[in-house]
Amino acid sequence: QVQLVESGGGSVQAGGSLTLSCVASGYTYYMGWFRGAGREGVAAIHISGGSTYYADSVKGRFTISQDNYKNTVYLQLNSLKPEDTGVYYCAALTNVVEGVSPLSEFEYDSWGQGTQVTVSS
């Protein structure tokens, strides 16, 4: 497991943008962003290969990216909608395994504390 520290949440009006950051304390295989109590998978990235994955509800609006030198993953949130409101959690999978479902919360073994995103209409 690794420690994850998120930052960048806040309050914006609909149509606005935010950038979330997540710093990992060590090696990660996949990293993802999830939101809400139900841990809805929003976006994920394969760290070494760079492949990215998105929920249908955020495709074209959110972008996940990484800075390997800083062990940091970012989530750029554009064209925000009120339904995007929630606590956003960063997660990491630290074991190299086959057949990962990147947007499934059950794949991940490390979680951040969450950062609140509030979008007003």
Coordinates of C-alpha atoms in Angstrom, one line a residue:
Q1 CA 0.0 0.0 0.0
V2 CA 0.9 3.7 -0.4
Q3 CA -0.2 6.9 1.2
L4 CA -2.2 9.2 -1.0
V5 CA -2.7 12.9 -0.5
E6 CA -5.3 14.7 -2.5
S7 CA -5.8 18.4 -3.1
G8 CA -7.6 20.9 -5.4
G9 CA -11.2 20.5 -4.5
G10 CA -13.5 23.5 -4.2
S11 CA -16.7 25.2 -5.2
V12 CA -17.4 26.4 -8.7
Q13 CA -20.4 27.3 -10.8
A14 CA -21.7 25.1 -13.5
G15 CA -19.5 25.2 -16.6
G16 CA -16.4 25.9 -14.5
S17 CA -13.2 24.0 -14.0
L18 CA -11.1 22.5 -11.3
T19 CA -7.9 20.5 -11.1
L20 CA -7.5 17.7 -8.5
S21 CA -4.0 16.4 -7.6
C22 CA -3.0 13.2 -5.9
V23 CA 0.5 12.5 -4.6
A24 CA 1.5 8.9 -4.0
S25 CA 4.3 8.0 -1.5
G26 CA 5.5 5.0 -3.5
Y27 CA 5.1 2.7 -6.5
T28 CA 1.7 2.4 -8.1
Y29 CA 0.4 0.2 -10.9
Y30 CA -2.9 1.9 -11.6
M31 CA -4.3 5.1 -10.1
G32 CA -7.9 6.2 -10.3
W33 CA -10.4 8.8 -9.2
F34 CA -13.7 7.8 -7.6
R35 CA -16.5 9.9 -6.3
G36 CA -19.2 9.7 -3.7
A37 CA -20.1 7.3 -1.0
G38 CA -20.7 4.6 -3.7
R39 CA -17.2 5.1 -5.0
E40 CA -18.3 5.6 -8.6
G41 CA -15.3 5.2 -10.9
V42 CA -14.6 8.4 -12.7
A43 CA -11.2 8.0 -14.4
A44 CA -8.1 5.8 -14.1
I45 CA -4.7 5.6 -15.6
H46 CA -2.2 2.8 -16.1
I47 CA 0.9 4.3 -14.7
S48 CA 3.6 2.7 -16.8
G49 CA 1.7 2.4 -20.0
G50 CA -0.3 5.6 -19.8
S51 CA -3.6 4.2 -20.9
T52 CA -6.5 6.1 -19.6
Y53 CA -10.1 5.1 -18.8
Y54 CA -13.2 7.2 -18.2
A55 CA -16.8 6.8 -17.0
D56 CA -19.2 7.6 -19.8
S57 CA -20.6 10.5 -17.7
V58 CA -17.3 12.4 -17.8
K59 CA -15.8 11.5 -21.2
G60 CA -14.9 14.6 -23.1
R61 CA -15.0 16.7 -19.9
F62 CA -12.5 15.2 -17.5
T63 CA -8.9 14.4 -18.2
I64 CA -6.6 12.2 -16.1
S65 CA -2.9 12.7 -16.4
Q66 CA 0.3 11.9 -14.5
D67 CA 3.7 13.4 -13.7
N68 CA 5.9 10.4 -13.0
Y69 CA 8.7 12.4 -11.6
K70 CA 6.4 13.8 -8.9
N71 CA 4.5 10.5 -8.3
T72 CA 1.4 12.6 -9.0
V73 CA -1.8 12.1 -10.8
Y74 CA -4.1 14.9 -11.9
L75 CA -7.8 15.1 -12.7
Q76 CA -8.8 18.1 -14.8
L77 CA -12.5 18.7 -14.5
N78 CA -14.0 20.9 -17.2
S79 CA -17.6 21.9 -18.1
L80 CA -18.6 20.9 -14.6
K81 CA -22.2 20.1 -13.9
P82 CA -24.1 20.1 -10.6
E83 CA -24.3 16.3 -10.8
D84 CA -20.5 16.2 -10.6
T85 CA -20.8 17.4 -6.9
G86 CA -19.3 15.0 -4.4
V87 CA -16.3 13.9 -2.5
Y88 CA -13.6 12.8 -5.0
Y89 CA -11.2 10.0 -3.8
C90 CA -7.8 9.1 -5.2
A91 CA -7.0 5.4 -5.2
A92 CA -4.0 3.3 -6.1
L93 CA -3.4 -0.3 -7.0
T94 CA 0.1 -1.3 -6.0
N95 CA 0.2 -4.9 -7.0
V96 CA 0.9 -5.9 -10.6
V97 CA -2.0 -8.2 -11.5
E98 CA -3.7 -9.4 -14.6
G99 CA -7.2 -8.4 -15.8
V100 CA -7.6 -5.2 -13.9
S101 CA -11.0 -3.3 -14.2
P102 CA -9.6 0.2 -13.8
L103 CA -12.9 1.8 -12.9
S104 CA -13.8 -0.7 -10.2
E105 CA -13.2 0.4 -6.6
F106 CA -12.5 -3.2 -5.6
E107 CA -9.3 -3.3 -7.6
Y108 CA -7.6 -0.6 -5.4
D109 CA -5.7 -1.2 -2.2
S110 CA -4.9 2.4 -1.2
W111 CA -7.2 5.4 -0.8
G112 CA -6.8 9.1 -0.1
Q113 CA -8.9 11.0 2.4
G114 CA -11.1 12.6 -0.3
T115 CA -11.6 16.2 -1.5
Q116 CA -14.9 17.9 -1.9
V117 CA -16.1 19.3 -5.2
T118 CA -19.2 21.4 -5.2
V119 CA -20.8 22.6 -8.4
S120 CA -23.6 25.1 -8.2
S121 CA -26.2 25.8 -10.9

